[in-house]
Coordinates of C-alpha atoms in Angstrom, one line a residue:
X1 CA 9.0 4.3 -5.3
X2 CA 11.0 6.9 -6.6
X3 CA 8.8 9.7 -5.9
X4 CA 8.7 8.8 -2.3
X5 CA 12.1 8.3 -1.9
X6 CA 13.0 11.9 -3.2
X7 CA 10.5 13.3 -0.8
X8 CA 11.4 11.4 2.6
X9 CA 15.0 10.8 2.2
X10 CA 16.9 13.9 0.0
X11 CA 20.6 13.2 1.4
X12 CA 21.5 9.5 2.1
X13 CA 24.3 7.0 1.8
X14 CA 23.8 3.4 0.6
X15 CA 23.1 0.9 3.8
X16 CA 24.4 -2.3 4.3
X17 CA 21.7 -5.3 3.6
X18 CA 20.2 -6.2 7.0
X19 CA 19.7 -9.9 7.9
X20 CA 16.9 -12.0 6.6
X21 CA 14.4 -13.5 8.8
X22 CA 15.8 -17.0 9.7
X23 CA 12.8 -18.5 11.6
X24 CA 10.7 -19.6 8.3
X25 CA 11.2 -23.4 7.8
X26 CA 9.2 -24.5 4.4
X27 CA 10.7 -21.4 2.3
X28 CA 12.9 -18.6 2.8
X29 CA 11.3 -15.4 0.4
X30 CA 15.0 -13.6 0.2
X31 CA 17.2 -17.1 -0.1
X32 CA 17.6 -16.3 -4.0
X33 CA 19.0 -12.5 -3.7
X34 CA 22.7 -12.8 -4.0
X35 CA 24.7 -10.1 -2.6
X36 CA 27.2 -9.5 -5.4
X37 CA 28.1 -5.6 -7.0
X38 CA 26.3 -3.7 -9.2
X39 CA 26.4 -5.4 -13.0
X40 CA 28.1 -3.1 -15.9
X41 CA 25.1 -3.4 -17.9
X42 CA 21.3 -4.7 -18.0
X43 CA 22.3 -7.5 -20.3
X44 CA 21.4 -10.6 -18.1
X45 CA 22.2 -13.9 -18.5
X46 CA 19.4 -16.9 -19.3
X47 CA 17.9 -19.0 -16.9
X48 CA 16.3 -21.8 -18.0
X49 CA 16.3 -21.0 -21.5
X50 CA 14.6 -17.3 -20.2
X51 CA 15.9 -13.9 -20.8
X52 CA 15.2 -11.8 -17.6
X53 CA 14.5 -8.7 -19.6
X54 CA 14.0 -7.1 -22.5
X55 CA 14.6 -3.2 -21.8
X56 CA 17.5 -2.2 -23.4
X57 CA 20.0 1.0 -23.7
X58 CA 19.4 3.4 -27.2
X59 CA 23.0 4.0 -26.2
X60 CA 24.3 0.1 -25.1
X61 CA 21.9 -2.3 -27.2
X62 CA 21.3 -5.8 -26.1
X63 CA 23.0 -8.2 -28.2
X64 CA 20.2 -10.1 -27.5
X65 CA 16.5 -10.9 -29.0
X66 CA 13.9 -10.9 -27.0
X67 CA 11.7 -13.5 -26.2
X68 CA 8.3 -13.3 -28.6
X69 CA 5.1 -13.1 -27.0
X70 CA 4.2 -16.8 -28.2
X71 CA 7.7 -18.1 -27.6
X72 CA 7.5 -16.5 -23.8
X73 CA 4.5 -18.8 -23.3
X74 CA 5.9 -21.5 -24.9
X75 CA 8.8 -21.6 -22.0
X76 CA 6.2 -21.0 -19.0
X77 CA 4.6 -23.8 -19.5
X78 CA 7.8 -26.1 -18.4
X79 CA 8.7 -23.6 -15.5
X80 CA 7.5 -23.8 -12.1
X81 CA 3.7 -22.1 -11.1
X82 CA 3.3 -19.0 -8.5
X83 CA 0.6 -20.5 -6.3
X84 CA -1.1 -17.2 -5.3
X85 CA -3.2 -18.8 -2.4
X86 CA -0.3 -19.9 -0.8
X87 CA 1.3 -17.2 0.9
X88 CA 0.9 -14.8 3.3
X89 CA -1.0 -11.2 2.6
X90 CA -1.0 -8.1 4.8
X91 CA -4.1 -7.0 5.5
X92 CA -4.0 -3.2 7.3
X93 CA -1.7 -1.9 9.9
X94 CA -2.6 -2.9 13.4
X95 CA -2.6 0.6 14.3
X96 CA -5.5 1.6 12.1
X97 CA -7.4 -1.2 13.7
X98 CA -10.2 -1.0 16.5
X99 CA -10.8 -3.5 19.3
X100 CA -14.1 -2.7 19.6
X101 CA -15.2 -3.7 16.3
X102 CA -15.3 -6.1 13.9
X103 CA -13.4 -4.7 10.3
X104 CA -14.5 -5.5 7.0
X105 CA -11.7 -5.7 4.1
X106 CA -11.8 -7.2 0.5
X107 CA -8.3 -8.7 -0.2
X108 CA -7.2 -10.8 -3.6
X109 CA -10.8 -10.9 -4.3
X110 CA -11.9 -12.9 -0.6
X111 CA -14.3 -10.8 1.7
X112 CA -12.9 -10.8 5.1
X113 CA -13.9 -9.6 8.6
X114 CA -11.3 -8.9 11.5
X115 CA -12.3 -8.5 15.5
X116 CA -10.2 -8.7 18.3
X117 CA -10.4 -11.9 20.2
X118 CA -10.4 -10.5 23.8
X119 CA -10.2 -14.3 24.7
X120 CA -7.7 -15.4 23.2
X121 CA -6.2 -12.1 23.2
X122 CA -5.8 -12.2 19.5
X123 CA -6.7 -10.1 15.8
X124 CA -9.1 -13.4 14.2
X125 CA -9.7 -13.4 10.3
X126 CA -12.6 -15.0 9.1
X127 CA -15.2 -15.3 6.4
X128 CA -16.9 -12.1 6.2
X129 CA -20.5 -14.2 5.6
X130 CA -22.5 -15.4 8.4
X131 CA -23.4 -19.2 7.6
X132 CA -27.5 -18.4 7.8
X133 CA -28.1 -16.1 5.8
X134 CA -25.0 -15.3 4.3
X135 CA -25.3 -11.5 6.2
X136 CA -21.9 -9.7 6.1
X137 CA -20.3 -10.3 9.8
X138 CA -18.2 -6.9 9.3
X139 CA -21.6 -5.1 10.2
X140 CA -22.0 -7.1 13.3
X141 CA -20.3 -6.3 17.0
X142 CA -18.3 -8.0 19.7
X143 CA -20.8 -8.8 22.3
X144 CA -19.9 -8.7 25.9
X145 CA -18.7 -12.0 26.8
X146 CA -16.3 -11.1 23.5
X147 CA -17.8 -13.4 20.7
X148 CA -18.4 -12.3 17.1
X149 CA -22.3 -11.1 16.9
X150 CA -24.2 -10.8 13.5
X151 CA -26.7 -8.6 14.0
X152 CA -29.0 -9.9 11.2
X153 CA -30.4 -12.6 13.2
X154 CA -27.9 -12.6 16.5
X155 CA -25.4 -15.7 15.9
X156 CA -22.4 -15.2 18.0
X157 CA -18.9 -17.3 17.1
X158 CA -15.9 -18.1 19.0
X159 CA -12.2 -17.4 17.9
X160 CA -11.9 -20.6 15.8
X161 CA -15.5 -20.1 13.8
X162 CA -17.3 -22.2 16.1
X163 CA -21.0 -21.5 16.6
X164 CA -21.3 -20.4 20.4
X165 CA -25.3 -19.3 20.2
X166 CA -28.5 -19.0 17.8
X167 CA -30.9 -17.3 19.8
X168 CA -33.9 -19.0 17.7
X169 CA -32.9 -22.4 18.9
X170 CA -35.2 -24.0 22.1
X171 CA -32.4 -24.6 24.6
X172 CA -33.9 -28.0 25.5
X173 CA -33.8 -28.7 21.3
X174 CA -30.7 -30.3 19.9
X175 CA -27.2 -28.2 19.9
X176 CA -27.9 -26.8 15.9
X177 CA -25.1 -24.7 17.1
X178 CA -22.7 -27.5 17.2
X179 CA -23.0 -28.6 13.5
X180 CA -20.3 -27.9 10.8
X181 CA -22.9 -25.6 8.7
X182 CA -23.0 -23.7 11.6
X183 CA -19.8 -22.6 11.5
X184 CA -17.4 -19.7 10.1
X185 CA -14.4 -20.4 7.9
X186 CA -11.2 -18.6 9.9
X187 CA -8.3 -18.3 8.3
X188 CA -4.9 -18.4 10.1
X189 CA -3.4 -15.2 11.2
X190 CA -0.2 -13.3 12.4
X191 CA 0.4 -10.2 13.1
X192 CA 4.3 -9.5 11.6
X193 CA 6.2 -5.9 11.6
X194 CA 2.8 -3.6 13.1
X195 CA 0.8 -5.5 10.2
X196 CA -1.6 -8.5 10.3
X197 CA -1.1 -11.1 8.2
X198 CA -3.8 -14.0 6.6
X199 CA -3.3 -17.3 4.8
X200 CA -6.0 -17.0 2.3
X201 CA -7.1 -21.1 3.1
X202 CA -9.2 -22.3 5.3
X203 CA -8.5 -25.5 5.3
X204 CA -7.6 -27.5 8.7
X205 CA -4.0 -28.5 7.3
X206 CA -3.2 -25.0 7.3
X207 CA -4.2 -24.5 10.8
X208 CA -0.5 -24.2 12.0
X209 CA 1.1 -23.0 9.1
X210 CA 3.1 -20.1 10.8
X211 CA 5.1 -22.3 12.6
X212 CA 6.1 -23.7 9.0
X213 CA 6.3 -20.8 7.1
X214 CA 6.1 -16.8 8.4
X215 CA 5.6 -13.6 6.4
X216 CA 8.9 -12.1 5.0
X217 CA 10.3 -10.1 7.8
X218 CA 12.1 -6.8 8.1
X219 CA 13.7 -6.4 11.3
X220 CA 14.0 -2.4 10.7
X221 CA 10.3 -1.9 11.3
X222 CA 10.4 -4.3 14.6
X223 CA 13.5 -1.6 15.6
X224 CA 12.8 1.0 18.2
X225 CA 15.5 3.2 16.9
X226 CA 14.4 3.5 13.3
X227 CA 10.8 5.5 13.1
X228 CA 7.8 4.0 11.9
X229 CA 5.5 5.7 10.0
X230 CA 3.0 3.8 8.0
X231 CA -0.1 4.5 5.9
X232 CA -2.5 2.7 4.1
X233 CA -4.9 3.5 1.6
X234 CA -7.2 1.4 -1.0
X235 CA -6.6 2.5 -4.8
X236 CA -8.6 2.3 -8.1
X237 CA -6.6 0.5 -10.1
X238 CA -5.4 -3.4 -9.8
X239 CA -2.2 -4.5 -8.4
X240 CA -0.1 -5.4 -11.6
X241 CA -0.4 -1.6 -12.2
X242 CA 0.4 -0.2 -8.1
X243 CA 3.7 -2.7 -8.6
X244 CA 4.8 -1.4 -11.8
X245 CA 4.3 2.0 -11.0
X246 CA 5.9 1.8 -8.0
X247 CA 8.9 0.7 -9.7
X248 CA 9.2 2.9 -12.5
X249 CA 12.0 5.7 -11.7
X250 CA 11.6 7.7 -14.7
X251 CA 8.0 9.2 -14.2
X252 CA 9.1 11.4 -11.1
X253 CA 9.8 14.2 -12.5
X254 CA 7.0 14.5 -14.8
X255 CA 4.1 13.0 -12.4
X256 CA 5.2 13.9 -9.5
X257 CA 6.6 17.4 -10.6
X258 CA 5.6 19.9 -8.2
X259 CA 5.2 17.7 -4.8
X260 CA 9.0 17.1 -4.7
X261 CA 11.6 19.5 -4.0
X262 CA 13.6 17.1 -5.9
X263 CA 11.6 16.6 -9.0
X264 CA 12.6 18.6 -12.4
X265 CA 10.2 18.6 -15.1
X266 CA 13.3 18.3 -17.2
X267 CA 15.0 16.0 -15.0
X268 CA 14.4 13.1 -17.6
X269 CA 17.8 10.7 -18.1
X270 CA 19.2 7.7 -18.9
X271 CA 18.8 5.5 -15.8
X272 CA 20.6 2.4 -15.1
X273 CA 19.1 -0.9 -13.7
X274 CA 20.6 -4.6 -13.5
X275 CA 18.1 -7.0 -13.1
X276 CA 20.7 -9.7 -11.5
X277 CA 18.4 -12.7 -10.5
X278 CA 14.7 -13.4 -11.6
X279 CA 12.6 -16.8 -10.3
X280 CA 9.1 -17.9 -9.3
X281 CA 10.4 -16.4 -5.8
X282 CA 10.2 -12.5 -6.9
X283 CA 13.7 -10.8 -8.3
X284 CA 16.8 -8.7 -6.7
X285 CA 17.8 -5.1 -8.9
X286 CA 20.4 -2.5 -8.2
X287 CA 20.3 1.1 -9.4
X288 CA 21.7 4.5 -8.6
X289 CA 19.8 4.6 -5.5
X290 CA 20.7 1.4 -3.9
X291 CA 19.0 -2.3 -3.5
X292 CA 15.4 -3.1 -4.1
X293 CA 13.4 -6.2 -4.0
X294 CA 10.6 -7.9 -4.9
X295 CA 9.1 -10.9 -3.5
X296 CA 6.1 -12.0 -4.7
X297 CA 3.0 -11.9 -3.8
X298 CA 3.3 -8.5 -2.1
X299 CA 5.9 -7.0 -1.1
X300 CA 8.5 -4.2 -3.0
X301 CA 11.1 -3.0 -1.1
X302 CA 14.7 -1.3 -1.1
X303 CA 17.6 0.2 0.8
X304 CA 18.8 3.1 -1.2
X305 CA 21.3 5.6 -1.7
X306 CA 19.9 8.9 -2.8
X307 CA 21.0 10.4 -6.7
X308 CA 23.4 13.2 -5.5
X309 CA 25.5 10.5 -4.1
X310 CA 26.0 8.5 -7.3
X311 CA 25.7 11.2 -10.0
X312 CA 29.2 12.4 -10.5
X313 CA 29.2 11.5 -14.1
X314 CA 25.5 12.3 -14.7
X315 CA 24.6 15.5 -16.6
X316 CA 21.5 17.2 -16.2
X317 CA 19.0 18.0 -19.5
X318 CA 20.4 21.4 -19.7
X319 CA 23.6 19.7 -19.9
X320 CA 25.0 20.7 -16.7
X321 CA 26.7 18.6 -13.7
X322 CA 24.9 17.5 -10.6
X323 CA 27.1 18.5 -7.8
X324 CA 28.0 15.9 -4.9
X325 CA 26.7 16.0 -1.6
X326 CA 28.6 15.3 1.4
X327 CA 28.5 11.2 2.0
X328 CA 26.3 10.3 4.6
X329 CA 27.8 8.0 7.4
X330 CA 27.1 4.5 6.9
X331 CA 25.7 3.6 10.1
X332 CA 22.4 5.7 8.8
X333 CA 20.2 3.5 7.0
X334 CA 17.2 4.0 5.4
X335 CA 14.5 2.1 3.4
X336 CA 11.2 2.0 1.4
X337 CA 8.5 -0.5 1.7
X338 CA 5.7 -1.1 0.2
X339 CA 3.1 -3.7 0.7
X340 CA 0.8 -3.9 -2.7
X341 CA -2.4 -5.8 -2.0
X342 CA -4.7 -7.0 -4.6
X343 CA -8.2 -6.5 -3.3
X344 CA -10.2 -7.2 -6.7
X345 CA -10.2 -6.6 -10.6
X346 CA -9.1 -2.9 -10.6
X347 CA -8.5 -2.1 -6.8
X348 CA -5.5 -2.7 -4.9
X349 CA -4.5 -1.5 -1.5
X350 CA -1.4 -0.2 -0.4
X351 CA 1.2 0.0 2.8
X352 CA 4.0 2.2 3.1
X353 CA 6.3 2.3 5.5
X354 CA 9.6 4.1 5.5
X355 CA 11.8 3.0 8.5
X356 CA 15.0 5.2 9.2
X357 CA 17.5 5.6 11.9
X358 CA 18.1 9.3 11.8
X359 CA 16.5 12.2 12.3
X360 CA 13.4 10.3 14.0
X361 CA 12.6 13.1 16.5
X362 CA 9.9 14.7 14.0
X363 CA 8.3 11.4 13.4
X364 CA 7.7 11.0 16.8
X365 CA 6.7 14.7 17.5
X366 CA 4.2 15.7 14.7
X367 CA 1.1 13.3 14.6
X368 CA 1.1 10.6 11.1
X369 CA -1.7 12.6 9.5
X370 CA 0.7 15.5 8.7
X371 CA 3.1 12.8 7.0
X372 CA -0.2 11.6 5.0
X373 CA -1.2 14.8 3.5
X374 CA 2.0 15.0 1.2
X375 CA 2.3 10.7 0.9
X376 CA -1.4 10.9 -0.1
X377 CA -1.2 13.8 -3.2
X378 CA 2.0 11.6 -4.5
X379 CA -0.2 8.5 -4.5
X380 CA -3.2 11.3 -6.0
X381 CA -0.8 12.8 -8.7
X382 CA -0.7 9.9 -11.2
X383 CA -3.6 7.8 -9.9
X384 CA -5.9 9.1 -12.9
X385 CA -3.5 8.4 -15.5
X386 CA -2.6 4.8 -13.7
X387 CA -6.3 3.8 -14.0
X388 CA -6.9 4.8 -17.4
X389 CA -3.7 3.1 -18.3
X390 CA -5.2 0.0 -17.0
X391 CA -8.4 -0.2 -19.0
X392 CA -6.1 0.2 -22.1
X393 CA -4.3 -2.9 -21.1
X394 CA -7.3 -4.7 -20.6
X395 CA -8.6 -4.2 -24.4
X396 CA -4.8 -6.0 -25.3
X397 CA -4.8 -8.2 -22.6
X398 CA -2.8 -9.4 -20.2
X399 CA -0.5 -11.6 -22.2
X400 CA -0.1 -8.6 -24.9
X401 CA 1.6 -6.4 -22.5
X402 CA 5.1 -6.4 -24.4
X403 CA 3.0 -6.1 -28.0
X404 CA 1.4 -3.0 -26.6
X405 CA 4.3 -1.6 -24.7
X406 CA 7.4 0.0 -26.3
X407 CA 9.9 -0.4 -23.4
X408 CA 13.6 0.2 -24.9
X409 CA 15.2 1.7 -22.4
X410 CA 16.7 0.6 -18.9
X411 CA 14.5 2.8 -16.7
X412 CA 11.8 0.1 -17.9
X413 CA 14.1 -2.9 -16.5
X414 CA 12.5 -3.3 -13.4
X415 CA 8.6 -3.3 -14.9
X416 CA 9.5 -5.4 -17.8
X417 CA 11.0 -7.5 -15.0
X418 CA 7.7 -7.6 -13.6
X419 CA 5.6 -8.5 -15.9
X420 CA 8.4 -11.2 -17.1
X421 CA 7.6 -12.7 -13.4
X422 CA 4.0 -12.8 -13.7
X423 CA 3.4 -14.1 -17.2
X424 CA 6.0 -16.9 -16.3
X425 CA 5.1 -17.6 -12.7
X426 CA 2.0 -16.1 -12.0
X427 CA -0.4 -16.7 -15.2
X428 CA -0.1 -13.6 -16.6
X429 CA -2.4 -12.0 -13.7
X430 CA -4.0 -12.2 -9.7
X431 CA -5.6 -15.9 -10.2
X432 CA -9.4 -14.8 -9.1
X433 CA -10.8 -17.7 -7.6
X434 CA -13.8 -15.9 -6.3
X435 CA -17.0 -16.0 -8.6
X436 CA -17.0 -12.1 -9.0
X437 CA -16.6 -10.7 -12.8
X438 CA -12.8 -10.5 -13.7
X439 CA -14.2 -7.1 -15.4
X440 CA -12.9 -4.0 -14.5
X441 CA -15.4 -1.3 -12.8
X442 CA -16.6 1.2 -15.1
X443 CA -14.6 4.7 -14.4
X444 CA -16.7 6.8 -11.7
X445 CA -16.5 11.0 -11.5
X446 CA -13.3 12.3 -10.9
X447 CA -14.4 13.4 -7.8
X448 CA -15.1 9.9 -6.3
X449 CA -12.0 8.9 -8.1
X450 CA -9.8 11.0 -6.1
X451 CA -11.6 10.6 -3.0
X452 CA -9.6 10.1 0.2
X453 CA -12.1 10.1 3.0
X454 CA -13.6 6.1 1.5
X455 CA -10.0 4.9 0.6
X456 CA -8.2 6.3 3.6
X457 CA -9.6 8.7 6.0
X458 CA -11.8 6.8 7.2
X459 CA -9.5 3.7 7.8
X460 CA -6.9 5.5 9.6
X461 CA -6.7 6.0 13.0
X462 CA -4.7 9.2 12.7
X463 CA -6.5 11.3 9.4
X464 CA -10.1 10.4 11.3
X465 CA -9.3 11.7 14.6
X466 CA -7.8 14.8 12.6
X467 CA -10.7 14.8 10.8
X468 CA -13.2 15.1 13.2
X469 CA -11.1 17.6 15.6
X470 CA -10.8 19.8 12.7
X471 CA -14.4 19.9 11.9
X472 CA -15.2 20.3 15.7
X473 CA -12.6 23.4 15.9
X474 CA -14.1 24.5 12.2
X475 CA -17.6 25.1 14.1
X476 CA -16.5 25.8 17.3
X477 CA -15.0 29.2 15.3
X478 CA -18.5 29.8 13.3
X479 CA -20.1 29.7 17.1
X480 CA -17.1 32.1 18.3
X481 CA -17.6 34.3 14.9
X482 CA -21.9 34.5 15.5
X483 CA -21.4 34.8 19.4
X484 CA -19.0 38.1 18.5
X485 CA -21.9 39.4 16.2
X486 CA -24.8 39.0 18.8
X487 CA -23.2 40.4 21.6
X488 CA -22.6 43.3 19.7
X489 CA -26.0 43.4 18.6
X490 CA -27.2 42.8 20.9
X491 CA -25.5 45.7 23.5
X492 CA -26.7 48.8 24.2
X493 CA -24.9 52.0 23.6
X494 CA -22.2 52.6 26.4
X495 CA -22.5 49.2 27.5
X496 CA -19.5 48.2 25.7
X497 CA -16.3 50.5 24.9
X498 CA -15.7 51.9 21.4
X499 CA -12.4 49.6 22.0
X500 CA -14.4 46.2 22.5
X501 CA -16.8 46.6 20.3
X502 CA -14.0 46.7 17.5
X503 CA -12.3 43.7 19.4
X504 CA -15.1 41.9 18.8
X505 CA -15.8 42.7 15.1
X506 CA -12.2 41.8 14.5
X507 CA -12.7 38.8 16.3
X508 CA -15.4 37.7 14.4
X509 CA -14.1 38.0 11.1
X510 CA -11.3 36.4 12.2
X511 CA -12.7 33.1 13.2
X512 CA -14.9 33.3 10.4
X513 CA -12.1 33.8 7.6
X514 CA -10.2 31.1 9.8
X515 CA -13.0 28.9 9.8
X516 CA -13.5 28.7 5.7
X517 CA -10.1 28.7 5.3
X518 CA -10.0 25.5 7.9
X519 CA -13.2 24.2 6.1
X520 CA -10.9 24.2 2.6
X521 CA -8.1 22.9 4.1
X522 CA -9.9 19.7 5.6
X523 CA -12.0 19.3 2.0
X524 CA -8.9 19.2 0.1
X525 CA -6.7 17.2 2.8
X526 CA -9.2 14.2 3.9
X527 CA -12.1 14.0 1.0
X528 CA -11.1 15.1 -2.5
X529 CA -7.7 16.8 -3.9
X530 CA -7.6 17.2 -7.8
X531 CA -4.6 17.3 -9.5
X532 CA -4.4 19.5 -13.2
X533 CA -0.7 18.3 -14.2
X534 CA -1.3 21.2 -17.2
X535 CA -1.0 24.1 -14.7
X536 CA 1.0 22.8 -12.0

């Protein structure tokens, strides 16, 4: 989170909190983040018999033990469950979404398919398995009169997962179509803040469950006058390890050194983080930079404050003082949000958004791929290390994360917080109810690793239209280059002036140096950018 704050937002002033969405009636997300200052310490007090965290100062120790692995379990099993299959997920930014056809997408291990209900003027979610022959509906289309179509056999289904037509049936037969095995499970759906939303249940009592209980909202992304630049992209490693990464400060200047103008690759320091409430409804922190938040299932969020601010007394490695900017107003707000998907046993997905209310002209000049070349080789320049992390905490397991893990400083509070959370609320990991091996996928080439065309590219509207231009524009200078050579070729002497035929030389060499040069750039910016941290 860290690394993309220092790269969107080098010079701001701590907001004031924004109001919570008020409409939700079973369960308020935010209801247990008290607004209260910033704690002297990271020493927390118990809950329940729990401590909150176990990171702790080489310079302030903790006067307190922490929990044992065995006594940790010991208290979960009194305290209140996460239920993972009741919430609300985001699914992929409406903007990255087409009308036309239907959208297949893998979330917390369900297959799911997404069309556009021109009838009901609505995004559906359904099963992404056709009830005959279990053919995925993601490769089907929307047929004229707007139904869902699979195209294994032609069944076409209405908004709710009704049967509407099986062409194989005699028309003066019995209505097959009408029976229950006929039919599609669809699960509700909302679309909430430019995102759309599912309730991973099927069941009937469910059917109106946004009337009873909505998505967390965040009114700064509904607001015309903050931007709104989002991007999602699918990542080869699981969520427990997109979350904690996400909100670990003190990696940024060693991963990330090089993207940031910000980022030292000395820049390590003491960092201080109060954990200041922690239940089975996510936790509230303050740091330096400002607020952040976590509310469980998904979502990680934060209004901040940048470092220069808040780093009067702070001294750099070299031992010498940061200097303080000039304070922001306090009417400019800013935040970071991110939307951490699981998708399956080592893949997650994640949105990013990164609402502000100032300086919002170049968002709304320059088109979102530009944005997503530099947010895409942040997310690139750890992603190695984060997946080979995670097949080392596999061999531990889950529940030996603190055995494995030396965390004894306060730049861990926030991921020790986080796995506190899930091994006492959320069974230690992403409950897989799907019958798909819990095993991790074996580690491909580095090259298919990395890729961005599969896990990105080709999911957003903006990077595929880029994409494609760019390769049209990429040959339409080869044609321009050859055209050049032929013409002076083919010319006979006098024809052409001494003058244009060295135009035309130059211009061929031109548009062929420009198009290699273009054919690099749109290699390395939509399909496959490696990252050597040795000789960066």
């Amino acid at each position: 989170m860290e690394a993309l704050k220092a790269s969107f937002f080098p010079s701001l002033h701590r907001p004031i909190l924004s109001p919570r969405n008020s409409n939700s009636k079973i369960q308020k997300p935010i209801s247990h983040i008290p607004l209260v200052p910033s704690l002297p310490s990271i020493q927390l007090k118990r809950s329940s018999n729990f401590k909150i965290f176990t990171a702790i100062s080489p310079i302030a120790p903790s006067t307190e033990e922490p929990l044992s692995p065995d006594q940790e379990i010991e208290s979960e099993k009194t305290e209140e469950k996460f239920d993972w299959y009741a919430h609300w997920y985001p699914i992929v930014p409406v903007i990255d979404l087409d009308k036309r056809r239907p959208h297949g997408k893998k979330v917390i291990g369900m297959d799911i398919v997404i069309w556009w209900d021109k009838n009901e003027n609505a995004w559906k979610v359904f099963d992404d398995s056709c009830p005959h022959r279990l053919a995925p509906l993601s490769e089907g289309r929307i047929d004229q009169w707007g139904r869902l179509q699979c195209v294994y056999h032609g069944w076409c289904f209405g908004g709710s997962g009704d049967c509407k037509f099986i062409p194989q049936a005699p028309r003066d037969g019995p209505p097959v179509h009408t029976s229950n095995k006929a039919c599609v499970a669809a699960y509700p759906s909302c679309v909430q803040n430019g995102i759309l939303w599912f309730w991973p249940n099927s069941d009937p009592q469910y059917k109106d469950i946004h009337s009873k209980k909505k998505p967390h909202y965040i009114p700064e992304l509904d607001d015309p006058s903050y931007t709104n630049l989002m991007i999602c992209r699918d990542i080869p490693y699981g969520y427990e390890i997109l979350i904690e990464n996400l909100m670990d400060p003190a990696h940024v200047p060693y991963a990330h050194y090089g993207i940031m103008r910000t980022a030292d690759r000395e820049g390590g320091r003491p960092l201080e983080i109060s954990i200041q409430k922690l239940d089975v409804n996510g936790f509230t922190s303050k740091q330096m930079f400002g607020e952040n938040y976590f509310i469980p299932p998904c979502l990680y969020y934060g209004y901040f404050s940048p470092a220069p601010n808040q780093s009067k007394n702070s001294t750099s490695s070299a031992g010498t003082k940061d200097e303080v900017s000039t304070p922001i107003p306090a009417q400019k707000r800013a935040l970071l949000i991110f939307f951490c998907i699981p998708v399956s046993p080592g893949n997650s997905r994640l949105i990013f958004a990164s609402p502000r209310n100032f300086a919002v002209l170049i968002e709304r000049i320059f088109p979102r791929w530009i944005f997503h070349i530099g947010q895409n080789l942040i997310l690139d320049s750890d992603l190695y290390l984060l997946h080979i992390e995670e097949r080392k905490l596999a061999e531990v397991g889950a529940r030996n994360w603190q055995k494995a893990c030396y965390v004894p400083t306060k730049s861990d509070a926030l991921v020790v917080s986080f796995r506190r959370w899930l091994n006492k609320y959320g069974g230690a990991q992403v409950d897989w109810k799907t019958n798909s091996s819990r095993l991790l996928p074996p580690t491909p080439p580095r090259e298919q690793l990395l890729d961005r065309y599969w896990s990105h590219t080709v999911n957003c509207s903006s990077c595929s239209f880029a994409y494609k231009a760019l390769n049209a524009l990429e040959i339409g200078l080869q044609i321009i280059s050859i055209c050049s050579i032929g013409i002076i070729a083919a010319a006979k002497q006098g024809v052409i002036s001494v003058t244009a035929r060295y135009s035309l030389v130059a211009m061929a060499i031109l548009c062929f140096v420009a198009s290699k040069w273009l054919s690099h750039f749109v290699y390395k910016t939509f399909r496959y950018h490696d990252y050597d941290h040795a000789f960066v």
